[in-house]
Coordinates of C-alpha atoms in Angstrom, one line a residue:
Chain A
M134 CA -35.8 -8.3 12.2
N135 CA -36.6 -11.6 14.1
E136 CA -39.1 -12.6 11.4
I137 CA -36.5 -11.8 8.7
I138 CA -33.9 -13.9 10.5
K139 CA -36.3 -16.8 10.8
K140 CA -37.3 -16.6 7.2
Y141 CA -34.1 -15.9 5.3
F142 CA -31.4 -17.4 7.4
R143 CA -30.4 -21.0 8.1
N144 CA -31.0 -20.7 11.8
N145 CA -29.2 -23.9 12.6
K146 CA -26.0 -22.5 11.1
L147 CA -26.0 -19.5 13.4
P148 CA -24.2 -18.0 15.3
H149 CA -21.9 -16.7 12.6
I150 CA -18.1 -16.8 12.7
W151 CA -17.5 -13.0 12.6
C152 CA -15.6 -11.1 15.2
P153 CA -17.3 -8.8 17.7
G154 CA -17.9 -5.4 16.1
C155 CA -17.7 -6.7 12.5
G156 CA -19.9 -4.9 10.0
N157 CA -20.7 -8.0 7.9
G158 CA -23.9 -8.9 9.9
I159 CA -25.2 -5.4 9.3
V160 CA -24.7 -5.6 5.5
L161 CA -26.2 -9.1 5.4
G162 CA -29.2 -7.8 7.5
A163 CA -29.7 -5.0 5.0
L164 CA -29.6 -7.5 2.1
A165 CA -32.2 -9.8 3.8
R166 CA -34.5 -6.9 4.4
A167 CA -34.1 -5.9 0.7
V168 CA -35.0 -9.4 -0.4
D169 CA -38.0 -9.3 1.9
K170 CA -39.1 -5.9 0.7
L171 CA -39.1 -7.0 -2.9
G172 CA -40.8 -10.3 -1.9
L173 CA -38.3 -12.4 -3.9
D174 CA -39.2 -16.1 -4.2
Q175 CA -36.6 -17.9 -2.0
N176 CA -36.8 -20.9 -4.3
K177 CA -35.9 -18.8 -7.3
T178 CA -33.1 -16.8 -5.8
A179 CA -29.4 -17.9 -5.7
V180 CA -26.8 -16.2 -3.6
I181 CA -23.2 -16.7 -4.7
S182 CA -20.0 -15.7 -2.8
G183 CA -16.2 -15.9 -3.1
I184 CA -13.7 -16.5 -0.3
G185 CA -13.1 -14.2 2.7
C186 CA -15.0 -13.1 5.8
S187 CA -18.0 -11.6 4.0
S188 CA -18.2 -14.5 1.6
R189 CA -19.0 -16.8 4.5
S190 CA -22.5 -15.2 4.4
T191 CA -23.8 -17.7 1.8
G192 CA -23.7 -20.5 4.4
Y193 CA -26.1 -18.6 6.6
L194 CA -28.7 -17.6 4.0
D195 CA -31.6 -19.9 3.2
F196 CA -31.5 -19.9 -0.6
D197 CA -29.7 -21.9 -3.2
T198 CA -26.2 -20.8 -2.3
I199 CA -22.6 -21.3 -3.6
H200 CA -19.5 -20.5 -1.7
T201 CA -17.1 -20.5 -4.7
A202 CA -13.3 -20.1 -4.9
H203 CA -11.5 -16.9 -4.1
G204 CA -12.5 -14.2 -6.6
R205 CA -14.7 -16.5 -8.7
A206 CA -18.2 -15.7 -7.5
L207 CA -19.1 -13.7 -10.6
T208 CA -17.9 -16.4 -13.0
F209 CA -20.3 -19.0 -11.4
A210 CA -23.0 -16.3 -11.2
T211 CA -22.6 -15.5 -14.9
G212 CA -22.9 -19.2 -15.9
L213 CA -25.9 -19.7 -13.7
K214 CA -27.7 -16.5 -14.8
L215 CA -27.1 -17.3 -18.5
A216 CA -28.3 -20.9 -18.1
R217 CA -31.3 -19.9 -15.9
P218 CA -32.2 -16.2 -16.6
E219 CA -35.5 -16.7 -14.6
L220 CA -33.5 -16.9 -11.3
N221 CA -32.5 -13.8 -9.3
V222 CA -28.8 -14.0 -8.9
I223 CA -27.1 -12.1 -6.1
V224 CA -23.3 -12.0 -5.5
I225 CA -21.8 -11.3 -2.1
T226 CA -18.1 -10.5 -2.2
G227 CA -15.4 -8.6 -0.2
D228 CA -13.1 -5.8 -1.4
G229 CA -10.1 -8.1 -1.9
D230 CA -12.2 -11.0 -3.3
C231 CA -13.9 -8.7 -5.9
T232 CA -11.3 -6.1 -6.9
A233 CA -8.0 -8.0 -6.5
I234 CA -8.2 -11.7 -7.4
G235 CA -11.6 -11.3 -8.9
G236 CA -11.0 -7.9 -10.6
N237 CA -11.0 -9.2 -14.1
H238 CA -14.3 -11.0 -13.6
F239 CA -15.8 -7.9 -12.0
I240 CA -15.0 -5.5 -14.9
H241 CA -16.2 -8.0 -17.5
A242 CA -19.4 -8.9 -15.7
A243 CA -20.0 -5.1 -15.6
R244 CA -19.2 -4.7 -19.3
R245 CA -21.6 -7.4 -20.3
N246 CA -24.4 -5.8 -18.3
I247 CA -25.7 -9.2 -17.2
D248 CA -28.5 -9.0 -14.7
I249 CA -26.6 -9.8 -11.5
T250 CA -26.5 -7.8 -8.3
T251 CA -23.1 -7.6 -6.6
V252 CA -22.9 -6.4 -3.0
I253 CA -19.3 -5.6 -2.1
F254 CA -18.6 -5.7 1.7
N255 CA -15.7 -3.2 1.9
N256 CA -13.8 -3.3 5.1
N257 CA -10.5 -2.1 3.6
I258 CA -8.5 -5.2 4.6
Y259 CA -8.1 -9.0 4.2
G260 CA -9.7 -9.9 7.5
M261 CA -9.8 -13.7 7.3
T262 CA -6.0 -14.0 6.8
G263 CA -5.4 -11.5 9.7
G264 CA -5.1 -8.0 8.2
Q265 CA -3.1 -7.7 5.0
Y266 CA -3.6 -4.7 2.7
S267 CA -6.3 -5.0 0.0
P268 CA -6.9 -2.8 -3.1
L269 CA -9.1 -0.7 -0.8
T270 CA -6.6 -0.1 2.0
P271 CA -6.1 3.6 2.1
T272 CA -2.7 5.1 1.3
K273 CA -0.6 5.3 4.5
G274 CA -2.8 2.7 6.1
K275 CA -1.1 0.1 8.3
S276 CA -1.6 -3.6 7.7
T277 CA 0.4 -6.7 8.5
T278 CA 1.9 -6.4 5.0
S279 CA 2.3 -2.6 5.0
P280 CA 4.0 -2.2 8.3
Y281 CA 5.7 1.1 7.2
G282 CA 2.4 2.6 5.8
H283 CA 0.7 1.7 2.5
I284 CA 2.2 3.4 -0.6
E285 CA -0.6 2.4 -3.1
K286 CA -3.7 4.3 -4.0
P287 CA -7.0 2.5 -3.4
F288 CA -9.7 1.9 -6.1
D289 CA -12.8 3.9 -6.1
I290 CA -15.2 1.0 -6.6
P291 CA -18.2 2.9 -8.0
E292 CA -15.9 4.8 -10.5
L293 CA -14.4 1.4 -11.5
A294 CA -17.9 -0.2 -11.9
I295 CA -19.3 2.8 -13.9
A296 CA -16.2 2.9 -16.2
A297 CA -16.5 -0.9 -16.8
G298 CA -20.1 -0.6 -17.8
A299 CA -22.3 -1.4 -14.7
T300 CA -25.7 0.2 -15.2
Y301 CA -26.7 0.7 -11.5
V302 CA -24.0 1.8 -9.0
A303 CA -24.6 2.8 -5.4
R304 CA -22.6 3.1 -2.2
G305 CA -23.9 2.8 1.4
T306 CA -22.5 2.3 4.8
T307 CA -23.2 0.1 7.8
Y308 CA -24.1 3.3 9.7
H309 CA -26.8 4.2 7.2
T310 CA -28.4 0.8 7.5
M311 CA -31.9 1.6 6.2
E312 CA -30.6 3.5 3.2
L313 CA -28.2 0.6 2.5
S314 CA -31.1 -1.8 2.4
K315 CA -33.0 0.5 0.0
L316 CA -30.0 0.8 -2.3
I317 CA -29.6 -3.0 -2.4
A318 CA -33.4 -3.4 -3.1
N319 CA -33.1 -0.9 -6.0
A320 CA -30.0 -2.7 -7.3
I321 CA -31.9 -6.1 -7.3
E322 CA -34.8 -4.5 -9.1
H323 CA -32.6 -2.9 -11.7
K324 CA -32.4 -4.9 -15.0
G325 CA -28.7 -5.2 -15.7
F326 CA -25.4 -5.4 -13.8
S327 CA -25.8 -3.6 -10.5
V328 CA -23.2 -2.9 -7.8
V329 CA -23.6 -1.8 -4.3
E330 CA -20.5 -0.9 -2.3
A331 CA -21.2 -1.3 1.4
L332 CA -18.6 0.5 3.4
S333 CA -18.1 -1.6 6.5
S334 CA -15.6 -1.8 9.3
C335 CA -13.2 -4.4 10.7
P336 CA -12.2 -3.3 14.2
I337 CA -10.1 -6.3 14.8
S338 CA -7.9 -6.6 11.7
F339 CA -8.0 -3.0 10.4
G340 CA -9.1 -0.8 13.2
R341 CA -6.5 -1.9 15.7
Q342 CA -3.6 -1.6 13.4
N343 CA -4.7 1.9 12.4
K344 CA -5.7 3.1 15.9
L345 CA -9.3 3.8 14.8
G346 CA -10.8 2.8 18.1
N347 CA -13.5 0.3 18.8
A348 CA -16.5 -0.6 16.7
P349 CA -18.7 2.3 17.6
S350 CA -15.8 4.8 16.9
M351 CA -15.3 3.2 13.6
M352 CA -19.0 3.5 12.8
K353 CA -18.8 7.1 13.8
L354 CA -16.0 7.6 11.3
L355 CA -18.3 6.1 8.6
K356 CA -20.9 8.6 9.5
E357 CA -18.6 11.6 9.5
K358 CA -16.9 10.7 6.2
A359 CA -20.0 9.9 4.3
I360 CA -21.9 12.6 2.4
S361 CA -25.1 11.9 0.4
I362 CA -24.8 12.6 -3.3
K363 CA -27.7 15.0 -3.1
A364 CA -26.1 17.1 -0.4
A365 CA -22.8 16.9 -2.2
E366 CA -24.3 18.5 -5.3
K367 CA -24.8 21.7 -3.4
L368 CA -21.3 21.8 -1.9
P369 CA -18.0 23.3 -3.2
P370 CA -15.3 20.7 -4.0
E371 CA -13.1 21.8 -1.0
K372 CA -15.9 20.6 1.3
L373 CA -15.9 17.2 -0.3
A374 CA -12.2 16.4 0.3
G375 CA -11.8 13.2 2.2
K376 CA -15.5 12.4 2.0
Y377 CA -17.3 9.4 0.5
L378 CA -20.3 10.0 -1.7
I379 CA -23.2 7.7 -0.7
G380 CA -26.5 7.0 -2.3
E381 CA -27.5 6.0 -5.8
L382 CA -24.5 7.2 -7.9
F383 CA -25.3 6.0 -11.4
R384 CA -28.3 4.5 -13.2
K385 CA -28.8 3.8 -16.9
Q386 CA -31.0 1.4 -18.8
L387 CA -29.1 -0.6 -21.5
P388 CA -29.7 -3.9 -23.2
E389 CA -29.2 -6.8 -20.7
Y390 CA -27.0 -9.7 -21.7
T391 CA -29.3 -12.7 -21.2
E392 CA -32.2 -11.0 -22.9
E393 CA -29.9 -10.2 -25.9
Y394 CA -28.8 -13.8 -26.0
Q395 CA -32.5 -15.0 -25.9
K396 CA -33.2 -12.9 -28.9
I397 CA -30.6 -14.8 -30.9
I398 CA -32.1 -18.1 -29.7
N399 CA -35.6 -16.9 -30.7
N400 CA -34.4 -15.9 -34.1
L401 CA -33.0 -19.4 -34.7
T402 CA -35.7 -21.5 -33.2
E403 CA -39.4 -21.6 -33.0
G404 CA -40.4 -20.0 -29.8
G405 CA -37.0 -20.3 -28.2
Q406 CA -37.7 -23.8 -26.9
M407 CA -34.7 -26.0 -25.9
Q408 CA -34.3 -29.1 -28.0
Chain B
M1424 CA -30.4 -43.0 -42.0
S1425 CA -27.0 -42.6 -40.4
Q1426 CA -25.1 -39.7 -41.8
A1427 CA -21.4 -39.5 -42.9
F1428 CA -19.2 -36.4 -42.7
L1429 CA -15.6 -35.6 -43.3
V1430 CA -14.6 -33.6 -40.2
Q1431 CA -11.9 -32.8 -37.8
G1432 CA -11.7 -34.4 -34.3
N1433 CA -12.5 -31.0 -32.8
E1434 CA -15.7 -30.8 -34.8
A1435 CA -16.6 -34.4 -33.9
C1436 CA -16.1 -33.4 -30.2
A1437 CA -18.5 -30.5 -30.6
L1438 CA -21.1 -32.7 -32.4
G1439 CA -20.7 -35.4 -29.8
A1440 CA -21.3 -32.8 -27.0
L1441 CA -24.5 -31.7 -28.7
A1442 CA -25.7 -35.3 -29.1
A1443 CA -24.9 -35.9 -25.5
G1444 CA -27.3 -33.2 -24.5
V1445 CA -24.7 -30.5 -23.7
R1446 CA -26.6 -27.1 -23.8
F1447 CA -24.0 -24.8 -22.2
F1448 CA -20.4 -24.0 -23.2
A1449 CA -18.1 -21.4 -21.8
G1450 CA -14.6 -21.0 -23.1
Y1451 CA -11.6 -18.9 -24.1
P1452 CA -9.9 -19.0 -27.5
I1453 CA -6.7 -21.1 -27.4
T1454 CA -4.9 -23.1 -30.1
P1455 CA -5.5 -26.0 -31.0
S1456 CA -8.9 -26.2 -29.3
T1457 CA -10.6 -23.1 -30.7
E1458 CA -12.8 -24.9 -33.3
I1459 CA -14.8 -26.5 -30.6
A1460 CA -15.8 -23.0 -29.2
E1461 CA -16.4 -21.7 -32.7
I1462 CA -18.7 -24.6 -33.7
L1463 CA -20.7 -24.5 -30.4
S1464 CA -21.1 -20.7 -30.6
K1465 CA -22.9 -21.4 -33.9
E1466 CA -24.8 -24.5 -33.0
L1467 CA -25.9 -24.1 -29.3
P1468 CA -28.4 -21.3 -29.8
K1469 CA -30.0 -23.3 -32.6
V1470 CA -31.1 -25.9 -30.0
G1471 CA -31.9 -23.3 -27.3
G1472 CA -28.5 -23.8 -25.7
K1473 CA -26.1 -21.1 -24.4
F1474 CA -22.6 -20.2 -25.4
I1475 CA -20.4 -17.6 -23.8
Q1476 CA -16.8 -16.6 -24.4
M1477 CA -15.5 -15.5 -21.0
E1478 CA -12.7 -13.1 -20.0
D1479 CA -10.2 -15.9 -19.2
E1480 CA -9.8 -19.7 -18.7
I1481 CA -10.7 -19.6 -15.0
A1482 CA -13.9 -17.7 -15.7
S1483 CA -14.8 -20.2 -18.4
I1484 CA -14.8 -23.2 -16.0
G1485 CA -16.4 -21.0 -13.3
A1486 CA -19.3 -20.3 -15.7
V1487 CA -19.5 -24.0 -16.6
C1488 CA -19.8 -24.8 -12.8
G1489 CA -22.6 -22.3 -12.4
A1490 CA -24.5 -23.6 -15.4
S1491 CA -24.1 -27.2 -14.3
L1492 CA -25.5 -26.3 -10.9
G1493 CA -28.4 -24.7 -12.8
G1494 CA -29.1 -28.1 -14.2
Y1495 CA -27.4 -27.9 -17.6
K1496 CA -25.0 -30.3 -19.1
A1497 CA -22.0 -28.0 -19.5
I1498 CA -18.5 -28.3 -21.0
T1499 CA -15.4 -26.2 -21.7
A1500 CA -12.5 -26.8 -24.1
T1501 CA -8.9 -25.6 -23.8
S1502 CA -5.3 -26.5 -24.3
G1503 CA -1.9 -26.4 -22.5
P1504 CA -1.7 -23.0 -20.6
G1505 CA -5.5 -22.9 -20.4
F1506 CA -5.6 -26.4 -18.8
S1507 CA -3.1 -25.1 -16.2
L1508 CA -5.4 -22.2 -15.4
K1509 CA -8.4 -24.3 -15.1
Q1510 CA -6.9 -26.6 -12.4
E1511 CA -8.2 -24.4 -9.6
L1512 CA -11.8 -24.9 -10.4
I1513 CA -11.3 -28.5 -11.6
G1514 CA -10.4 -29.1 -7.9
Y1515 CA -13.4 -27.1 -6.8
A1516 CA -15.8 -29.1 -9.1
T1517 CA -14.2 -32.4 -7.8
L1518 CA -14.8 -31.6 -4.1
A1519 CA -18.2 -29.9 -4.7
E1520 CA -19.1 -32.8 -7.1
I1521 CA -20.2 -30.7 -10.0
P1522 CA -20.6 -32.7 -13.3
L1523 CA -18.7 -31.1 -16.2
V1524 CA -16.3 -32.0 -19.0
V1525 CA -13.0 -30.2 -19.6
V1526 CA -11.7 -30.9 -23.1
N1527 CA -7.9 -30.5 -23.4
V1528 CA -6.6 -30.6 -26.9
Q1529 CA -3.0 -31.3 -25.9
R1530 CA -0.2 -29.2 -27.3
G1531 CA 3.5 -29.0 -26.5
G1532 CA 4.5 -27.5 -23.1
P1533 CA 5.7 -26.4 -20.7
S1534 CA 4.4 -22.8 -20.7
T1535 CA 3.4 -21.5 -24.2
G1536 CA 5.5 -24.4 -25.5
Q1537 CA 4.7 -25.5 -29.0
P1538 CA 1.2 -24.1 -29.5
T1539 CA 0.4 -25.7 -32.9
S1540 CA 2.1 -29.1 -32.3
P1541 CA 0.8 -32.2 -30.7
S1542 CA 1.7 -33.6 -27.3
Q1543 CA 0.5 -36.1 -24.7
A1544 CA 2.3 -34.5 -21.8
D1545 CA -0.8 -33.5 -19.8
V1546 CA -1.7 -37.0 -18.6
M1547 CA -0.2 -36.4 -15.2
Q1548 CA -1.6 -32.8 -15.0
A1549 CA -5.1 -34.4 -15.6
R1550 CA -4.4 -36.7 -12.7
W1551 CA -2.6 -34.4 -10.2
G1552 CA -3.0 -30.9 -11.6
S1553 CA -5.0 -29.3 -8.8
H1554 CA -3.9 -29.4 -5.2
G1555 CA -5.1 -32.0 -2.8
D1556 CA -5.8 -35.7 -3.2
K1557 CA -8.7 -36.5 -5.6
G1558 CA -10.0 -39.1 -8.0
V1559 CA -10.4 -38.2 -11.7
I1560 CA -11.8 -39.7 -14.9
A1561 CA -9.7 -39.0 -18.0
L1562 CA -10.5 -40.4 -21.5
S1563 CA -8.3 -40.1 -24.7
P1564 CA -9.6 -40.9 -28.2
S1565 CA -7.5 -42.0 -31.1
S1566 CA -9.7 -41.2 -34.1
V1567 CA -12.4 -38.8 -35.2
Q1568 CA -15.1 -41.4 -35.0
E1569 CA -14.0 -42.3 -31.5
T1570 CA -13.9 -38.7 -30.5
Y1571 CA -17.6 -38.3 -31.3
A1572 CA -18.7 -41.4 -29.3
L1573 CA -16.3 -40.8 -26.4
T1574 CA -17.4 -37.2 -26.0
I1575 CA -20.9 -38.6 -25.3
D1576 CA -19.4 -41.1 -22.9
A1577 CA -17.5 -38.3 -21.1
V1578 CA -20.6 -36.3 -20.6
N1579 CA -22.5 -39.4 -19.4
L1580 CA -19.7 -40.3 -17.0
A1581 CA -19.6 -36.8 -15.6
E1582 CA -23.4 -37.0 -14.9
R1583 CA -23.3 -40.5 -13.5
Y1584 CA -20.3 -39.9 -11.1
R1585 CA -21.0 -36.2 -10.4
T1586 CA -17.4 -35.3 -11.2
P1587 CA -15.3 -33.4 -13.8
V1588 CA -14.2 -35.6 -16.7
I1589 CA -11.0 -34.7 -18.5
F1590 CA -11.2 -35.3 -22.2
L1591 CA -7.6 -35.7 -23.4
L1592 CA -7.6 -35.0 -27.1
D1593 CA -4.3 -34.1 -28.8
E1594 CA -3.5 -31.8 -31.7
V1595 CA -3.3 -34.7 -34.2
V1596 CA -6.7 -36.2 -33.4
G1597 CA -8.2 -32.7 -32.9
H1598 CA -7.1 -31.3 -36.3
M1599 CA -7.1 -34.5 -38.4
R1600 CA -9.9 -35.0 -40.9
E1601 CA -11.5 -38.4 -41.1
K1602 CA -14.9 -40.0 -41.9
L1603 CA -17.4 -39.6 -39.1
I1604 CA -20.6 -41.6 -39.2
I1605 CA -23.3 -40.4 -37.0
P1606 CA -25.7 -43.3 -36.2
K1607 CA -29.4 -42.8 -36.8
T1608 CA -30.3 -44.1 -33.4
P1609 CA -29.8 -41.5 -30.7
P1610 CA -27.1 -42.3 -28.2
K1611 CA -27.8 -43.5 -24.7
I1612 CA -28.0 -40.5 -22.4
I1613 CA -27.3 -40.5 -18.7
D1614 CA -28.8 -37.8 -16.5
R1615 CA -27.6 -36.9 -13.0
R1616 CA -29.7 -38.5 -10.2
K1617 CA -32.1 -36.2 -8.5
P1618 CA -32.6 -36.6 -4.7
N1619 CA -35.5 -38.5 -3.3
P1620 CA -37.6 -36.5 -0.8
G1621 CA -35.5 -35.9 2.4
E1622 CA -32.3 -37.1 0.8
L1623 CA -29.3 -34.8 1.5
P1624 CA -27.3 -33.3 -1.4
Y1625 CA -24.1 -35.0 -0.3
T1626 CA -25.3 -38.4 1.0
P1627 CA -23.7 -41.0 -1.3
G1628 CA -26.0 -43.3 -3.1
P1629 CA -25.4 -47.1 -3.6
N1630 CA -22.6 -46.4 -6.1
G1631 CA -20.9 -43.8 -3.8
V1632 CA -22.4 -40.9 -5.7
P1633 CA -24.7 -38.3 -4.1
P1634 CA -27.8 -36.9 -5.9
L1635 CA -27.8 -33.4 -7.4
P1636 CA -30.8 -31.2 -7.7
A1637 CA -30.7 -28.1 -9.9
F1638 CA -30.8 -24.6 -8.5
G1639 CA -34.3 -23.1 -8.6
E1640 CA -36.1 -26.4 -7.9
G1641 CA -36.7 -25.5 -4.2
Y1642 CA -34.0 -27.6 -2.5
R1643 CA -32.2 -24.5 -1.3
F1644 CA -28.9 -26.3 -0.7
H1645 CA -25.4 -25.1 -0.2
V1646 CA -22.3 -25.8 -2.4
T1647 CA -18.8 -25.1 -1.1
G1648 CA -15.2 -25.8 -1.8
L1649 CA -14.6 -26.4 1.9
I1650 CA -14.7 -29.9 3.2
H1651 CA -18.3 -30.5 4.0
D1652 CA -20.6 -33.1 5.5
E1653 CA -23.6 -34.8 3.9
T1654 CA -25.7 -31.6 4.4
G1655 CA -23.2 -29.7 2.2
F1656 CA -22.0 -27.4 5.0
P1657 CA -18.4 -26.9 6.0
T1658 CA -16.9 -29.0 8.9
G1659 CA -13.5 -29.3 10.4
N1660 CA -14.2 -32.9 11.7
P1661 CA -11.3 -35.2 10.9
E1662 CA -13.5 -38.2 10.4
V1663 CA -15.8 -36.5 7.9
T1664 CA -12.7 -35.2 6.1
D1665 CA -11.2 -38.7 5.9
K1666 CA -14.5 -40.1 4.6
T1667 CA -14.9 -37.4 2.0
I1668 CA -11.4 -37.7 0.6
R1669 CA -11.6 -41.4 0.5
R1670 CA -15.0 -41.3 -1.2
L1671 CA -13.8 -39.0 -3.9
H1672 CA -11.4 -41.8 -4.9
S1673 CA -13.5 -44.8 -4.2
K1674 CA -16.6 -43.6 -6.1
L1675 CA -14.5 -43.9 -9.2
E1676 CA -12.1 -46.8 -8.3
D1677 CA -15.0 -49.0 -7.1
N1678 CA -16.8 -48.5 -10.4
I1679 CA -13.7 -48.9 -12.6
K1680 CA -15.5 -51.7 -14.6
D1681 CA -18.1 -49.2 -15.7
I1682 CA -15.5 -46.5 -16.5
L1683 CA -12.7 -48.6 -18.0
R1684 CA -12.4 -48.4 -21.8
Y1685 CA -9.7 -50.0 -23.9
S1686 CA -9.2 -51.9 -27.1
E1687 CA -6.9 -54.7 -28.1
Y1688 CA -5.2 -55.5 -31.4
Q1689 CA -3.4 -58.9 -32.1
T1690 CA -3.0 -59.5 -28.4
D1691 CA -4.1 -63.2 -28.2
D1692 CA -0.8 -64.8 -29.0
A1693 CA 1.4 -61.7 -28.4
E1694 CA 4.8 -62.2 -26.9
F1695 CA 5.5 -58.5 -27.1
L1696 CA 3.0 -55.8 -26.2
I1697 CA 2.7 -52.1 -27.0
I1698 CA 0.7 -50.0 -24.7
S1699 CA -0.4 -46.7 -26.2
Y1700 CA -3.3 -44.2 -26.4
G1701 CA -4.4 -41.1 -28.4
C1702 CA -2.5 -40.2 -31.5
S1703 CA 0.5 -42.4 -30.7
A1704 CA -1.8 -45.5 -30.7
R1705 CA -2.4 -45.0 -34.4
S1706 CA 1.3 -45.4 -35.1
A1707 CA 1.5 -48.3 -32.7
E1708 CA -1.2 -50.2 -34.6
K1709 CA 0.7 -49.8 -37.8
A1710 CA 3.9 -51.0 -36.1
V1711 CA 2.0 -54.1 -35.0
K1712 CA 1.1 -54.8 -38.6
L1713 CA 4.7 -54.2 -39.8
G1714 CA 6.0 -56.3 -36.9
R1715 CA 3.7 -59.2 -37.6
A1716 CA 4.7 -59.1 -41.3
Q1717 CA 8.3 -59.7 -40.0
G1718 CA 7.1 -62.6 -37.9
I1719 CA 7.2 -60.8 -34.5
K1720 CA 4.3 -61.7 -32.3
L1721 CA 3.4 -58.2 -31.4
G1722 CA 0.2 -56.8 -30.0
L1723 CA -1.4 -53.5 -29.0
L1724 CA -3.3 -52.6 -25.8
R1725 CA -4.8 -49.2 -26.5
L1726 CA -6.0 -47.3 -23.4
I1727 CA -9.1 -45.3 -24.0
S1728 CA -9.7 -44.4 -20.4
I1729 CA -6.4 -43.5 -18.7
W1730 CA -7.7 -42.4 -15.2
P1731 CA -8.5 -44.2 -13.0
F1732 CA -5.4 -46.1 -14.1
P1733 CA -6.2 -49.6 -15.3
T1734 CA -3.5 -51.3 -13.2
E1735 CA -5.2 -54.7 -13.0
L1736 CA -5.9 -54.8 -16.7
I1737 CA -2.3 -54.1 -17.5
M1738 CA -1.1 -56.7 -15.0
S1739 CA -3.3 -59.4 -16.5
K1740 CA -2.6 -58.4 -20.2
T1741 CA 1.1 -58.4 -19.7
K1742 CA 1.4 -61.6 -17.6
N1743 CA 2.4 -63.8 -20.6
V1744 CA 4.5 -61.3 -22.7
H1745 CA 8.2 -61.0 -22.6
K1746 CA 8.4 -57.3 -22.9
V1747 CA 6.1 -54.2 -22.8
F1748 CA 6.7 -51.0 -24.8
V1749 CA 4.8 -47.8 -24.0
A1750 CA 4.6 -45.4 -26.9
E1751 CA 3.6 -41.8 -25.9
M1752 CA 4.5 -38.2 -26.7
N1753 CA 5.9 -37.2 -23.4
Y1754 CA 8.8 -37.9 -21.0
G1755 CA 7.3 -41.2 -19.8
Q1756 CA 4.1 -40.3 -17.9
V1757 CA 2.0 -43.5 -18.6
T1758 CA 5.3 -45.5 -18.8
A1759 CA 5.9 -44.7 -15.1
E1760 CA 2.5 -46.0 -14.2
V1761 CA 3.1 -49.2 -16.2
I1762 CA 6.4 -49.6 -14.3
K1763 CA 4.5 -49.1 -11.1
A1764 CA 2.2 -51.9 -12.1
I1765 CA 4.6 -54.5 -13.6
G1766 CA 8.1 -53.4 -12.8
R1767 CA 11.0 -51.9 -14.6
E1768 CA 12.6 -55.0 -16.1
K1769 CA 9.8 -55.7 -18.5
T1770 CA 8.9 -52.1 -19.4
E1771 CA 10.4 -49.8 -22.0
G1772 CA 9.2 -46.4 -23.1
I1773 CA 9.1 -45.2 -26.7
L1774 CA 9.0 -41.5 -25.9
R1775 CA 9.1 -38.5 -28.1
V1776 CA 9.2 -34.9 -26.8
D1777 CA 10.2 -33.0 -30.0
S1778 CA 6.6 -32.2 -30.9
Q1779 CA 6.7 -34.7 -33.8
L1780 CA 4.4 -37.7 -34.0
I1781 CA 6.0 -41.0 -33.1
T1782 CA 6.3 -43.0 -36.4
P1783 CA 5.5 -46.7 -36.8
D1784 CA 9.1 -47.4 -37.9
E1785 CA 10.5 -45.8 -34.8
I1786 CA 8.3 -48.0 -32.6
L1787 CA 9.2 -51.1 -34.6
S1788 CA 12.9 -50.5 -34.5
T1789 CA 12.8 -50.2 -30.7
V1790 CA 10.6 -53.3 -30.5
T1791 CA 13.0 -55.2 -32.8
K1792 CA 16.0 -54.3 -30.6
G1793 CA 14.0 -55.7 -27.6
V1794 CA 13.2 -58.9 -29.5
Y1795 CA 16.6 -59.8 -30.8

């Protein structure tokens, strides 16, 4: 990991701003290992984030990086990828950034099947503003804006992504770190819009309010609640109640947006050259 | 051979963008700007460029920011409610210093307002629409021919000053058909300055403007909407914050001679001056002709660049006139700036907010009252 930190992180920007016990570093480590495993060219890879704790990641990564406005990472990523399809474009976003303020951009990027990989750090809460409920806060969950218990139902991010048209969808956790890295690598390799939901934990802003214990106890919860999609196939539905499926949940090969656009250019020009 | 066309202002804007080297457009359909998107969806892929209709107005300017950082000259076009929605990322592009052009074909507001009628009521939104202090360039053409040339200028200014440029068309100029002559000599094109080896992405050059590499060229730099230092990384340092905010203003104000655009008509011996811009300036010019025929020494100062505001120009051009009339289709947005420059006694607004074009007779009758 030391070599990976040296190579893919802006070492003069560390240490990071995250709280003790935060899962963000684990997800970011999994992402860096995935990039390393695939041998992506650092000069041809752009990482784009929104606003929130997890979106601060781009400042630490040694690529071309954009820390955009709240919810807007996928809009910048779409413009960059369409303009420069030869670049690898990876989006880092949180559960609130991606599915609340950025929800419209998320479903439309998925529908277009543009070749962008989106890694969603899901800690079930708005951490940077101090613990307000997000679209992923569980029903009955306590937050500083649901002091009497949350009455809304959370999104299921993979189901949302699949319904919207994403062609690679996976879920991992910060407990299953190696698998998470593999899922992210597969997502980057996939041609089309790929989504990896990384279940993480926020002991300070979510755990404390919901009496979930310290960081190791929260990680234990991730382990206990997760069940691999392969194991789940053999289990009756009652055994799956309250569990999260993890692993590669969906994969389909469909025409990719920038390639389809290039076909239009090629039909109208000689060799698709820009004039 | 130069070529002549009979086209709308919106079409001239799209053709000007292509001539300026724009190869990326992202937008969202909205009256009365939609023709710009329609034309560019057809023309851009023919020259290897890219067009995308995004899911909303915010996404459109977000995609334009992304494409611009990818090294493309990129624009978007919108109107009224869409211009309101774009303010968030206009502010982002101002602080992150991303060159782009936002065309706003002004229609009546507030809210959905008068979608098919002209207005000039977004002048102040162009200046102060997004939160925080910032400098801005805004240009406003009065004819189809000028729309073509000024769109090229807008793209060039965005590149030279690494900033969003607001292109204030209005429904009249956008939809009016006039002769457009496209000169045979290609226009002068300005490209953003690339960094010299070792130069930081946010170190201002001699004109106050930092260089901008494209993504994918190996610079591996960071872009953020947080206040940042010359390396591009966020900082809470009050001195850096002060320097950054002041530079966002000064890089435009210190170069106002390069940005300033205006025209004069019959001003040499004028005792009374009309200040106007965009569609209203067309009526103002006719009013000058009518007034001169009646023996009134009337002239027109037509603003083509509105922001940074040409305060010194207005002070010098109004020194020897008895009275200044500002003709505009809003509640007095430029009028207030003129009052700020030369005082209330000498200034009178000729303002219309009923979605109808100000007529030459209307201007002349107000002027006449002021004269006699």
